[in-house]
GROMACS .gro file of C-alpha atoms in nm:
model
  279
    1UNK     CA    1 -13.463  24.589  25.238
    2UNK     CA    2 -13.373  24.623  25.612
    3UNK     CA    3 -13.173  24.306  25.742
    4UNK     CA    4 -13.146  24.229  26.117
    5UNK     CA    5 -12.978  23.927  26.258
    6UNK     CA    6 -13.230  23.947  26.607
    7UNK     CA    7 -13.540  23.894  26.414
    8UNK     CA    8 -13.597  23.596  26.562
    9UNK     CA    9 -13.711  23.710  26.918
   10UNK     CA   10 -13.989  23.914  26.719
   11UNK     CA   11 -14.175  23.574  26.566
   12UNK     CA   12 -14.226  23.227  26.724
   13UNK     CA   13 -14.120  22.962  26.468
   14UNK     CA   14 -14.181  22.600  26.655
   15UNK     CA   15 -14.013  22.380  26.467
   16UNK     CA   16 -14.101  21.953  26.481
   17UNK     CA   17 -13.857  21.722  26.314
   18UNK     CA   18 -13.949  21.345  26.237
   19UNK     CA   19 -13.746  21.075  26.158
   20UNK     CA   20 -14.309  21.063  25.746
   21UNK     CA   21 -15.618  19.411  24.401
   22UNK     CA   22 -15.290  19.561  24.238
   23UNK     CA   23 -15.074  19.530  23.890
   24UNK     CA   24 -14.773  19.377  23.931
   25UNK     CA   25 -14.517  19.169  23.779
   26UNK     CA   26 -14.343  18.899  23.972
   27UNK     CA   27 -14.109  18.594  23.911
   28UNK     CA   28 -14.087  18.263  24.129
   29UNK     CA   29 -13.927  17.921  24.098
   30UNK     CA   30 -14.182  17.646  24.071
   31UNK     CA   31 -14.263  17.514  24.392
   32UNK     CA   32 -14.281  17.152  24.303
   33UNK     CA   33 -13.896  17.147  24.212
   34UNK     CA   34 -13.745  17.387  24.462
   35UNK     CA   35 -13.805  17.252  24.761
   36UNK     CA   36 -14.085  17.491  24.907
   37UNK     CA   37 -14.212  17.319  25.188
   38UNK     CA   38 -14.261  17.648  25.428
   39UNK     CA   39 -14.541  17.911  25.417
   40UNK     CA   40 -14.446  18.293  25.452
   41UNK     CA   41 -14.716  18.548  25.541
   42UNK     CA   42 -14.548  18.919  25.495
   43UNK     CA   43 -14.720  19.208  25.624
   44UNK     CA   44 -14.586  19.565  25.490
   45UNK     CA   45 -14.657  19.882  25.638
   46UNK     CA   46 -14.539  20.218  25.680
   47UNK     CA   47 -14.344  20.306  26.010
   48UNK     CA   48 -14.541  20.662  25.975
   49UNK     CA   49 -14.838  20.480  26.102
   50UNK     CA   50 -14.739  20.472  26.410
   51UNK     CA   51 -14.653  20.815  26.461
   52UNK     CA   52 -14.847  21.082  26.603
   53UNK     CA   53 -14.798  21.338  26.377
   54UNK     CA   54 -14.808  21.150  26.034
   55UNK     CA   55 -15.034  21.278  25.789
   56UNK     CA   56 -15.275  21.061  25.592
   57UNK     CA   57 -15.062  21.064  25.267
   58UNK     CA   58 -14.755  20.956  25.501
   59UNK     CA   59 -14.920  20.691  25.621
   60UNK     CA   60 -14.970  20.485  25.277
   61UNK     CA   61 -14.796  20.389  24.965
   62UNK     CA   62 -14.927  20.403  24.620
   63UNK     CA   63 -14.655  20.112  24.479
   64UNK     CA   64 -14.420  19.843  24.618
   65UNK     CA   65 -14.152  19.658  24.512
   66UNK     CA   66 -14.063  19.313  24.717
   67UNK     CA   67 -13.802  19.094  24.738
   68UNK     CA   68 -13.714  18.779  24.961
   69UNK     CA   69 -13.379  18.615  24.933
   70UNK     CA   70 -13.164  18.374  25.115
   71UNK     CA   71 -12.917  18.507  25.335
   72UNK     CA   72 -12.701  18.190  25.276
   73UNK     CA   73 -12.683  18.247  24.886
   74UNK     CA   74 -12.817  18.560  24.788
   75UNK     CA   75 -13.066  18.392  24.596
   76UNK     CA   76 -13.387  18.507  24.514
   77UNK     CA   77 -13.748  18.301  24.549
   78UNK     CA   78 -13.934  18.538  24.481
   79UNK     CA   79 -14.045  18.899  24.407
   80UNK     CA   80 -14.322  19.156  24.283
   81UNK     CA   81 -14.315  19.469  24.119
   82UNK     CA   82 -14.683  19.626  24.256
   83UNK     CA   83 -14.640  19.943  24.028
   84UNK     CA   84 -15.053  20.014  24.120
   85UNK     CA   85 -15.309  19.919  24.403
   86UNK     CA   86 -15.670  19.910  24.311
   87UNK     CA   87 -15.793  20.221  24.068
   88UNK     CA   88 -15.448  20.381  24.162
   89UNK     CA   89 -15.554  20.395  24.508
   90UNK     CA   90 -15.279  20.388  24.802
   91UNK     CA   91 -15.319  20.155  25.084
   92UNK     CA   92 -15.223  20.096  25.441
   93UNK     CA   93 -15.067  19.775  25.430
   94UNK     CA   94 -14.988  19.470  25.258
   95UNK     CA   95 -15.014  19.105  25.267
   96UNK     CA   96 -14.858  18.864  25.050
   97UNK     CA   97 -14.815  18.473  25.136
   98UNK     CA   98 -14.558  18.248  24.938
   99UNK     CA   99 -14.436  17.903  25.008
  100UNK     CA  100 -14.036  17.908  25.032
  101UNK     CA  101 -13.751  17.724  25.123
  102UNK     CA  102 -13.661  17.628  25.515
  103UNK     CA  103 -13.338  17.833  25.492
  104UNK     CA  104 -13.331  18.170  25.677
  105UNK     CA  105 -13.420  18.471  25.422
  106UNK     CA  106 -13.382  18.841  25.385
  107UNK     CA  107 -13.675  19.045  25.283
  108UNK     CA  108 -13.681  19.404  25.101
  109UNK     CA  109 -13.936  19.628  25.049
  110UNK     CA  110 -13.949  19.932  24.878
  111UNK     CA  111 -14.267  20.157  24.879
  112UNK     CA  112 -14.371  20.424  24.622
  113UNK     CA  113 -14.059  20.340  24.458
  114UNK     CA  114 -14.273  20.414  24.125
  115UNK     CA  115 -14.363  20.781  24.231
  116UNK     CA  116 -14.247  21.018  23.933
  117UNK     CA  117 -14.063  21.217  24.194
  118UNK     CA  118 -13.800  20.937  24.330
  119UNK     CA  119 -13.532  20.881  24.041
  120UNK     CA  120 -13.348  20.567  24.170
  121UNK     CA  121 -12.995  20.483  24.048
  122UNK     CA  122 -13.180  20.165  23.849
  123UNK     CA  123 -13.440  20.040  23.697
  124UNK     CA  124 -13.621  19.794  23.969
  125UNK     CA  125 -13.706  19.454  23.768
  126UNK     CA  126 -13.806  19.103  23.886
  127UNK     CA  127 -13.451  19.006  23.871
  128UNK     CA  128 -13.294  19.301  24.079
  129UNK     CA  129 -13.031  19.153  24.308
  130UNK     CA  130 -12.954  19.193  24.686
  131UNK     CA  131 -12.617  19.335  24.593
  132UNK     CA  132 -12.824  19.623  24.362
  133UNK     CA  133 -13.055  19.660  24.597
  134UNK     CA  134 -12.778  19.767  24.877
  135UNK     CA  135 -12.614  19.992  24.624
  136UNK     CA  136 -12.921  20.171  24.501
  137UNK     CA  137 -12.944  20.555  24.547
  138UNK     CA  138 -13.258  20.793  24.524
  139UNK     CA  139 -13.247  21.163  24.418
  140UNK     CA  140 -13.597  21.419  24.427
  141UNK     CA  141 -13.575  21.749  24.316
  142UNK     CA  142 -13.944  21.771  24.474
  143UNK     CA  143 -14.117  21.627  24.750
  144UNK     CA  144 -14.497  21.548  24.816
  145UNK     CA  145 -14.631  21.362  25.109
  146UNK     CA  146 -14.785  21.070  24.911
  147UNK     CA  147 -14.440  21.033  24.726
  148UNK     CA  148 -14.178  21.002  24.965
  149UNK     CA  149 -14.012  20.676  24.944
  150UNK     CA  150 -14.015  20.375  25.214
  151UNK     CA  151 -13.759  20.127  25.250
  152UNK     CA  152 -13.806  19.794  25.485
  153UNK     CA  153 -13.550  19.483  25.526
  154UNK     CA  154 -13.637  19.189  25.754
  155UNK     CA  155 -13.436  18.868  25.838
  156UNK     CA  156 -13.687  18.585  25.882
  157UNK     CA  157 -13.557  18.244  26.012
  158UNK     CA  158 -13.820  17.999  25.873
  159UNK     CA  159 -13.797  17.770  26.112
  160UNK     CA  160 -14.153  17.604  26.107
  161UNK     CA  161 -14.407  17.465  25.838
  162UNK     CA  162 -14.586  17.826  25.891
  163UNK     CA  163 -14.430  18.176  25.968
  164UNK     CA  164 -14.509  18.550  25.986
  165UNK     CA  165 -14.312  18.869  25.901
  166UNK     CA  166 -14.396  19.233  25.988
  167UNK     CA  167 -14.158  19.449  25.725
  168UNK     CA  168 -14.178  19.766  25.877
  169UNK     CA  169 -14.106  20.049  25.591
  170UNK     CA  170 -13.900  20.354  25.727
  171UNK     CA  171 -13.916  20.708  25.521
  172UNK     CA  172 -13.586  20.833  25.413
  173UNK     CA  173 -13.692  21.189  25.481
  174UNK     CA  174 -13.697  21.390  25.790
  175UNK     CA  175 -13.993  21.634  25.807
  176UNK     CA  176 -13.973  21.957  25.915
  177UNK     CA  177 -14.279  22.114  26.057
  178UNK     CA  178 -14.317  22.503  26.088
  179UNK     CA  179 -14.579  22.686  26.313
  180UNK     CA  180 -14.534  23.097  26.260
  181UNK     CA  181 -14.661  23.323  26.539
  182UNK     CA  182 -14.567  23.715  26.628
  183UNK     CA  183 -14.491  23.752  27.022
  184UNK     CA  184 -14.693  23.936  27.281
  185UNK     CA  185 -14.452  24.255  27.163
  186UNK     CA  186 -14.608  24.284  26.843
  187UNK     CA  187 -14.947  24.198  26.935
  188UNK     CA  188 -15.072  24.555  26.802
  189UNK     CA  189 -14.825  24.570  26.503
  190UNK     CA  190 -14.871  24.434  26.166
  191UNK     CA  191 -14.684  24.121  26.063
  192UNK     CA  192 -14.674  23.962  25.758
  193UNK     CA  193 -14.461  23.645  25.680
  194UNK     CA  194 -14.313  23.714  25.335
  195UNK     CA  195 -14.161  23.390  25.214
  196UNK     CA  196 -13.990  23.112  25.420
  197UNK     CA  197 -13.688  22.952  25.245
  198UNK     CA  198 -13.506  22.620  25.353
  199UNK     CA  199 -13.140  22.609  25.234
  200UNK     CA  200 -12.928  22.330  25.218
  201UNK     CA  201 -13.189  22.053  25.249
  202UNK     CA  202 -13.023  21.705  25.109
  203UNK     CA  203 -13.152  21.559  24.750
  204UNK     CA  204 -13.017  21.236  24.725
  205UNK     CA  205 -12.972  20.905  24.949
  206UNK     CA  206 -12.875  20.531  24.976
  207UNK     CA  207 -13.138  20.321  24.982
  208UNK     CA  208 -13.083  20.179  25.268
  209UNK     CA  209 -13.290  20.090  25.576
  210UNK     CA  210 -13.177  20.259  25.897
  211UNK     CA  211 -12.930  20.450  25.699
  212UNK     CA  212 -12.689  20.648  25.871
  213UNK     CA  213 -12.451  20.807  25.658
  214UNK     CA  214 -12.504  21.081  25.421
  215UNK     CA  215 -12.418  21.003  25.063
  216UNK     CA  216 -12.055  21.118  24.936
  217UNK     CA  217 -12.151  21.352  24.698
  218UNK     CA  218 -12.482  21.515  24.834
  219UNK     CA  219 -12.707  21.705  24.638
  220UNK     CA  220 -12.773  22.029  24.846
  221UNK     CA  221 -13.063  22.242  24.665
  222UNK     CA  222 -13.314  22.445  24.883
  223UNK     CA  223 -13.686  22.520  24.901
  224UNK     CA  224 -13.846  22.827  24.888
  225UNK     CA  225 -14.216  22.933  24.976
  226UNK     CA  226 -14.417  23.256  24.924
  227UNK     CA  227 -14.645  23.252  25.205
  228UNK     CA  228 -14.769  23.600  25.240
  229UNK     CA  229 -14.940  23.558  25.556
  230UNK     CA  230 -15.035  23.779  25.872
  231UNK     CA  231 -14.928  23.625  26.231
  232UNK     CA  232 -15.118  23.605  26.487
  233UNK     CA  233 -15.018  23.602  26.831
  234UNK     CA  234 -14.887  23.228  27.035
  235UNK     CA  235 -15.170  23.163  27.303
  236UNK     CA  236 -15.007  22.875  27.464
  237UNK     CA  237 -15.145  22.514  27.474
  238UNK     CA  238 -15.140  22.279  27.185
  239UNK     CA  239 -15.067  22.358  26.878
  240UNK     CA  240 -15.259  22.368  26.525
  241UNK     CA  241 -15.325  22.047  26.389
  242UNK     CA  242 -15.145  22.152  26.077
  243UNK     CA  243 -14.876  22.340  26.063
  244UNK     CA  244 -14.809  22.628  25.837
  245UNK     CA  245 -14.518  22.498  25.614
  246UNK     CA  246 -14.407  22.099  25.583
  247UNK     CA  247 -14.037  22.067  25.456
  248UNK     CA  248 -13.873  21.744  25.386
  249UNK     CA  249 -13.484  21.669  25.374
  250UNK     CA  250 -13.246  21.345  25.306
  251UNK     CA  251 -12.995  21.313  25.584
  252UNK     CA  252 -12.760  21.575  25.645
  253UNK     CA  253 -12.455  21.476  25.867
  254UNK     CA  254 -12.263  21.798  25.855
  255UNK     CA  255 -12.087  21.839  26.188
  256UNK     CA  256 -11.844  22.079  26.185
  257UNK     CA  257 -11.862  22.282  26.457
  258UNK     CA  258 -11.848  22.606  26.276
  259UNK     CA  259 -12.160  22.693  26.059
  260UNK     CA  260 -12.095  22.663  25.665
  261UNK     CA  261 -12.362  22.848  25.462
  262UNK     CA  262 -12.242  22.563  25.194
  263UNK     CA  263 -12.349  22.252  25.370
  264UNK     CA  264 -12.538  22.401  25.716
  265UNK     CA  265 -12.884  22.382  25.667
  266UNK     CA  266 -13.127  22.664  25.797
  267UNK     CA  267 -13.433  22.863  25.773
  268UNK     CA  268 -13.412  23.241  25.581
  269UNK     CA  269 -13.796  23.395  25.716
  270UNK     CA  270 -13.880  23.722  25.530
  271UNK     CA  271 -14.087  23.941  25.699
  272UNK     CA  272 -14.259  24.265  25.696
  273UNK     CA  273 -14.315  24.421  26.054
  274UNK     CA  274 -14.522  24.745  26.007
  275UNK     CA  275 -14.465  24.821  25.674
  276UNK     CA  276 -14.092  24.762  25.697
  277UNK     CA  277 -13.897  24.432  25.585
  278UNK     CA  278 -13.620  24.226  25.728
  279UNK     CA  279 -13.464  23.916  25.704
   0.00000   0.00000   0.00000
């Protein structure tokens, strides 16, 4: 196998980065001794929605686990374990409306947490703390797009007989789109995209919303694809409406300002350019 380090100028790879009735169990104090005198509407939806680029899958959830506590106390009024929507059907959104306490709470929201492919550090339950919840870690040694786990927090004042929340859920993941196209070089030269490898993409995470540290002990594995596909040439204008290859990642921090094939992430392309093959 031939190996060149200018391969690159040869193939176009445009890269996009993003940062993509029900069963349920659920616990509450009574609200004739606790003091409920306040309504809470929630509304829960995926931040994906509102991007241009989301696919349909990232743009739902298929399970949800909620959560609202006082901020004062760390007590919780109430929560609901949704492990399935309707005929195991993913939705949208959410609504749920619960009478509470006037005291100013903190809402969590975790969606698909009960996708086979997120292993959390615990076992979610009706009685899952604030304190857990803060702590809790997520590891996937595979990601789909109808899997990839949401996290939302919210601190409501409930101020008023009657008050609304929007918990907006943020993915964990960055997405990595990949568009592959041979130059006007090679326009009458076979090319054939071998396999497309991602190294160093990050495994595990905190659970947290807006996280911005990598965990302390990542989990660096990497992602290969046989593609075995011709290129054609790059025309210009827009591009496809799906892109050739979707990769996902956790967070990955690593600044140094050297590359480190341990920790650097980055994209190994196999190729076979008239009947020869590089990488």
């Amino acid at each position: 196998m031939k190996r060149k380090s200018d391969i690159l100028p040869f193939i176009y790879m445009l890269f996009i980065a993003t940062l993509l009735g029900a069963c349920s169990e659920k616990i509450s104090t009574t609200d004739e001794d606790s003091g409920k005198s306040a309504r809470l509407t929630i509304s829960f939806h995926p931040e994906s929605a509102k991007e241009s680029r989301a696919t349909d899958a990232t743009e739902m959830f298929s399970s949800l686990a909620l959560y609202i506590f006082n901020k004062d106390d760390g007590y919780c009024e109430y929560s609901e374990l949704i492990t399935t929507f309707a005929e195991g059907s993913s939705v949208e959104e959410y609504s749920r409306s619960v009478l509470v306490t006037p005291t100013t709470k903190v809402i969590y929201a975790i969606g698909n947490y009960n996708s086979v492919e997120n292993e959390l550090s615990l076992t979610l339950s009706p009685n899952t703390t604030m304190e857990q919840l803060e702590e809790m870690m997520v590891q996937n040694t595979t990601f789909t797009d109808n899997g990839l786990l949401m996290i939302g927090k919210e601190e409501v004042a409930i101020n008023q007989a009657n008050v609304n929340a929007d918990v907006i859920m943020e993915r964990l993941v960055a997405r990595m789109d990949i568009y592959l196209f041979k130059n006007e070089k090679l326009k009458d030269i076979e090319v054939n995209v071998v396999s497309v490898e991602l190294v160093n993409l990050i495994q595990n995470s905190q659970c947290k919303y807006q996280v911005q540290d990598m965990p302390a002990t990542p989990v660096i594995g990497r992602d290969n694809r046989n593609i075995g596909k011709a290129l054609s040439g790059y025309t210009g204008g827009n591009l496809p409406e799906t892109p050739d290859l979707i990769y996902y990642s956790y967070q990955n921090t690593a600044t140094t300002g050297t590359p480190n094939d341990n920790i650097t992430p980055y994209i190994r392309v196999t190729v076979q350019i008239g009947g020869d093959e590089y990488t």
